[in-house]
Amino acid sequence: MDPSYADFDLIPSALRSLEDEHITSVIHNQLASGLRSVTDGEFRRRWFHIDFLKQLHGVEQRGSVASTNVNDYKPDDGSFPWGREAISEEAYPTLEGFFDDLVRVYQEEIAGLYEAGCRFVQLDDTNLAYLCDEKMRAEAAERHGEDPLALTRQYADLINRAVGKRPRDMVCGFSSTVEGNELTEEQQWAKVRLEVEIAKEVWGEDLSV
């Protein structure tokens, strides 16, 4: 059992039931707000990158850090938050091989999503935003021993390579962190309804095409 469940006295099956309850509610609200496609509201997701990383061969979680002994990671979340110490030097004496494997994993994941019918992939990338902040740039320079501008270029290249083999009819988009966007739940739903209204003004009433 994941130790995080114990903090709330929940067994995995109880957590699943609670997630189901909230997912049902959020889907109802999405439909009521005029959305034509729905999501689970990310209630299944524990953390924006760890959930994916833990599925990769050779990655293990140590506390709040995902560390690799053998293989791969998410584009820039694989190295940016924790630096070289999170990547096995035995498996990867240099980072070039690590980054090559990282790109391959994402290309395979995107290809698998396409085969399953997915035509829109959104990468939740926060690190490029971090590198726009002077304080975080300084921290990154100390942690990585590299020029933050060089890191920015390196991570941009990683992302471009990761999505570079996507089929022509698949769209890859990006999202980032929500800090500073302090809205109540009702304000968030009002925002969704406004987005639907704007979409109809731009593309017409029928949003299914």
Short mmCIF file of C-alpha atoms in Angstrom, two decimals:
data_model
loop_
_atom_site.label_atom_id
_atom_site.label_comp_id
_atom_site.label_asym_id
_atom_site.label_seq_id
_atom_site.Cartn_x
_atom_site.Cartn_y
_atom_site.Cartn_z
CA MET A 1 0.00 0.00 0.00
CA ASP A 2 1.26 3.48 -0.86
CA PRO A 3 2.28 5.08 2.45
CA SER A 4 0.52 8.28 1.44
CA TYR A 5 -2.81 6.50 1.81
CA ALA A 6 -1.99 5.65 5.41
CA ASP A 7 -1.79 9.35 6.23
CA PHE A 8 -5.52 9.55 5.55
CA ASP A 9 -6.39 6.09 6.85
CA LEU A 10 -7.46 5.02 3.32
CA ILE A 11 -6.87 1.68 1.65
CA PRO A 12 -6.46 1.80 -2.16
CA SER A 13 -9.99 0.47 -2.79
CA ALA A 14 -11.50 3.17 -0.56
CA LEU A 15 -9.46 5.82 -2.34
CA ARG A 16 -10.71 4.49 -5.69
CA SER A 17 -14.31 4.74 -4.50
CA LEU A 18 -13.78 8.31 -3.33
CA GLU A 19 -12.16 9.22 -6.64
CA ASP A 20 -15.13 7.69 -8.52
CA GLU A 21 -17.52 9.86 -6.55
CA HIS A 22 -15.70 13.08 -7.37
CA ILE A 23 -15.07 12.11 -10.98
CA THR A 24 -18.79 11.54 -11.48
CA SER A 25 -19.47 14.99 -10.03
CA VAL A 26 -16.87 16.77 -12.15
CA ILE A 27 -18.10 15.09 -15.35
CA HIS A 28 -21.65 16.20 -14.55
CA ASN A 29 -20.41 19.78 -14.12
CA GLN A 30 -18.40 19.64 -17.34
CA LEU A 31 -21.44 18.56 -19.33
CA ALA A 32 -23.65 21.11 -17.58
CA SER A 33 -21.14 23.82 -18.52
CA GLY A 34 -21.44 22.94 -22.20
CA LEU A 35 -18.31 20.88 -22.80
CA ARG A 36 -18.56 18.24 -25.51
CA SER A 37 -15.67 16.16 -24.22
CA VAL A 38 -14.91 15.34 -20.60
CA THR A 39 -11.99 14.39 -18.37
CA ASP A 40 -11.69 12.79 -14.95
CA GLY A 41 -10.67 16.13 -13.47
CA GLU A 42 -7.28 14.56 -12.70
CA PHE A 43 -8.71 12.95 -9.57
CA ARG A 44 -6.78 9.78 -10.45
CA ARG A 45 -3.51 11.65 -10.55
CA ARG A 46 -1.43 11.95 -7.40
CA TRP A 47 1.21 14.32 -8.77
CA PHE A 48 1.61 15.90 -12.18
CA HIS A 49 4.71 13.95 -13.21
CA ILE A 50 5.45 11.20 -10.66
CA ASP A 51 2.47 9.05 -11.73
CA PHE A 52 3.87 8.76 -15.26
CA LEU A 53 7.50 8.40 -14.23
CA LYS A 54 6.75 5.50 -11.89
CA GLN A 55 5.44 3.46 -14.84
CA LEU A 56 8.82 3.55 -16.58
CA HIS A 57 11.20 0.62 -16.26
CA GLY A 58 14.09 1.47 -13.99
CA VAL A 59 12.42 4.37 -12.17
CA GLU A 60 11.74 4.15 -8.47
CA GLN A 61 10.31 6.65 -6.01
CA ARG A 62 12.39 7.65 -3.02
CA GLY A 63 10.29 9.93 -0.84
CA SER A 64 9.04 12.72 -3.07
CA VAL A 65 11.74 12.11 -5.68
CA ALA A 66 11.54 9.74 -8.65
CA SER A 67 14.99 8.35 -9.37
CA THR A 68 16.22 6.22 -12.23
CA ASN A 69 18.54 3.26 -11.87
CA VAL A 70 18.27 2.09 -15.44
CA ASN A 71 16.21 4.00 -17.95
CA ASP A 72 13.93 6.91 -18.56
CA TYR A 73 11.89 9.99 -17.60
CA LYS A 74 9.52 12.81 -18.65
CA PRO A 75 11.21 15.36 -20.96
CA ASP A 76 12.63 18.03 -18.67
CA ASP A 77 11.13 16.71 -15.42
CA GLY A 78 13.63 13.91 -15.63
CA SER A 79 16.58 16.08 -14.68
CA PHE A 80 15.50 19.62 -13.88
CA PRO A 81 13.91 19.32 -10.41
CA TRP A 82 16.62 17.17 -8.82
CA GLY A 83 19.70 17.39 -10.98
CA ARG A 84 22.32 14.73 -11.66
CA GLU A 85 21.85 13.00 -8.29
CA ALA A 86 18.49 11.58 -9.42
CA ILE A 87 20.09 9.82 -12.41
CA SER A 88 22.24 6.72 -11.92
CA GLU A 89 25.82 7.36 -13.00
CA GLU A 90 26.31 3.60 -13.40
CA ALA A 91 23.47 3.38 -15.93
CA TYR A 92 24.24 6.77 -17.47
CA PRO A 93 27.89 7.83 -17.17
CA THR A 94 26.96 10.85 -19.30
CA LEU A 95 23.60 12.53 -19.71
CA GLU A 96 23.52 12.24 -23.50
CA GLY A 97 22.41 8.60 -23.33
CA PHE A 98 19.87 9.45 -20.66
CA PHE A 99 18.33 12.19 -22.78
CA ASP A 100 18.28 9.90 -25.84
CA ASP A 101 16.39 7.26 -23.84
CA LEU A 102 14.09 9.93 -22.48
CA VAL A 103 13.18 11.07 -25.98
CA ARG A 104 12.59 7.46 -27.08
CA VAL A 105 10.23 6.81 -24.15
CA TYR A 106 8.12 9.82 -25.02
CA GLN A 107 8.05 8.97 -28.71
CA GLU A 108 6.86 5.46 -27.83
CA GLU A 109 4.24 6.79 -25.42
CA ILE A 110 2.88 9.25 -27.97
CA ALA A 111 2.79 6.51 -30.62
CA GLY A 112 0.88 4.26 -28.22
CA LEU A 113 -1.61 6.99 -27.42
CA TYR A 114 -2.15 7.56 -31.14
CA GLU A 115 -2.81 3.86 -31.73
CA ALA A 116 -5.39 4.00 -28.92
CA GLY A 117 -7.23 6.78 -30.77
CA CYS A 118 -5.78 9.87 -29.10
CA ARG A 119 -5.37 12.90 -31.36
CA PHE A 120 -4.55 15.57 -28.78
CA VAL A 121 -1.76 15.29 -26.21
CA GLN A 122 -1.11 17.94 -23.59
CA LEU A 123 2.28 17.97 -21.91
CA ASP A 124 2.20 19.46 -18.44
CA ASP A 125 5.45 21.40 -18.51
CA THR A 126 6.38 23.75 -15.67
CA ASN A 127 10.15 23.86 -15.90
CA LEU A 128 10.46 26.30 -18.78
CA ALA A 129 8.30 28.67 -16.75
CA TYR A 130 10.62 28.19 -13.78
CA LEU A 131 13.55 29.22 -15.95
CA CYS A 132 11.91 32.59 -16.53
CA ASP A 133 12.25 33.44 -12.83
CA GLU A 134 15.56 34.97 -11.75
CA LYS A 135 15.62 33.21 -8.37
CA MET A 136 14.87 29.81 -9.88
CA ARG A 137 17.40 30.39 -12.65
CA ALA A 138 20.06 30.97 -10.00
CA GLU A 139 19.01 27.83 -8.11
CA ALA A 140 19.06 25.82 -11.34
CA ALA A 141 22.55 27.08 -12.18
CA GLU A 142 23.81 25.96 -8.76
CA ARG A 143 22.02 22.60 -8.92
CA HIS A 144 23.04 21.72 -12.47
CA GLY A 145 26.31 23.62 -12.77
CA GLU A 146 25.12 24.99 -16.11
CA ASP A 147 24.03 28.28 -17.60
CA PRO A 148 20.20 28.53 -17.25
CA LEU A 149 20.01 29.72 -20.85
CA ALA A 150 21.76 26.54 -21.95
CA LEU A 151 19.30 24.49 -19.87
CA THR A 152 16.38 26.28 -21.52
CA ARG A 153 17.72 25.43 -24.96
CA GLN A 154 18.45 21.85 -23.94
CA TYR A 155 14.93 21.30 -22.59
CA ALA A 156 13.33 22.94 -25.61
CA ASP A 157 15.33 20.54 -27.79
CA LEU A 158 14.18 17.60 -25.64
CA ILE A 159 10.54 18.54 -26.08
CA ASN A 160 10.93 19.09 -29.84
CA ARG A 161 12.58 15.70 -30.22
CA ALA A 162 10.00 13.99 -27.99
CA VAL A 163 7.08 15.17 -30.14
CA GLY A 164 9.02 15.21 -33.40
CA LYS A 165 7.70 11.85 -34.68
CA ARG A 166 4.04 12.42 -33.87
CA PRO A 167 1.61 11.73 -36.75
CA ARG A 168 0.51 14.75 -38.76
CA ASP A 169 -3.06 14.58 -37.46
CA MET A 170 -2.04 14.56 -33.79
CA VAL A 171 -1.81 17.88 -31.95
CA CYS A 172 0.59 18.34 -29.02
CA GLY A 173 -0.14 21.20 -26.66
CA PHE A 174 1.30 22.42 -23.39
CA SER A 175 0.07 23.56 -20.02
CA SER A 176 1.89 24.92 -17.03
CA THR A 177 1.46 25.66 -13.35
CA VAL A 178 -1.65 27.25 -11.83
CA GLU A 179 -0.02 29.27 -9.06
CA GLY A 180 -1.44 32.78 -8.90
CA ASN A 181 -4.71 31.75 -10.50
CA GLU A 182 -6.69 31.72 -7.26
CA LEU A 183 -10.31 31.08 -8.20
CA THR A 184 -13.17 29.56 -6.26
CA GLU A 185 -14.70 26.40 -7.70
CA GLU A 186 -17.70 28.35 -8.98
CA GLN A 187 -15.42 30.93 -10.59
CA GLN A 188 -13.60 28.11 -12.35
CA TRP A 189 -16.86 26.72 -13.73
CA ALA A 190 -17.87 30.24 -14.80
CA LYS A 191 -14.55 30.42 -16.66
CA VAL A 192 -15.32 27.11 -18.41
CA ARG A 193 -18.78 28.36 -19.44
CA LEU A 194 -17.21 31.54 -20.82
CA GLU A 195 -14.72 29.48 -22.80
CA VAL A 196 -17.60 27.49 -24.31
CA GLU A 197 -19.38 30.74 -25.26
CA ILE A 198 -16.21 32.08 -26.91
CA ALA A 199 -15.70 28.80 -28.80
CA LYS A 200 -19.26 29.03 -30.16
CA GLU A 201 -18.69 32.62 -31.26
CA VAL A 202 -15.56 31.57 -33.13
CA TRP A 203 -16.60 28.17 -34.55
CA GLY A 204 -20.40 28.23 -34.37
CA GLU A 205 -22.96 26.45 -32.23
CA ASP A 206 -21.95 22.97 -33.37
CA LEU A 207 -18.66 22.29 -31.59
CA SER A 208 -18.58 18.64 -32.64
CA VAL A 209 -16.84 19.40 -35.95
#
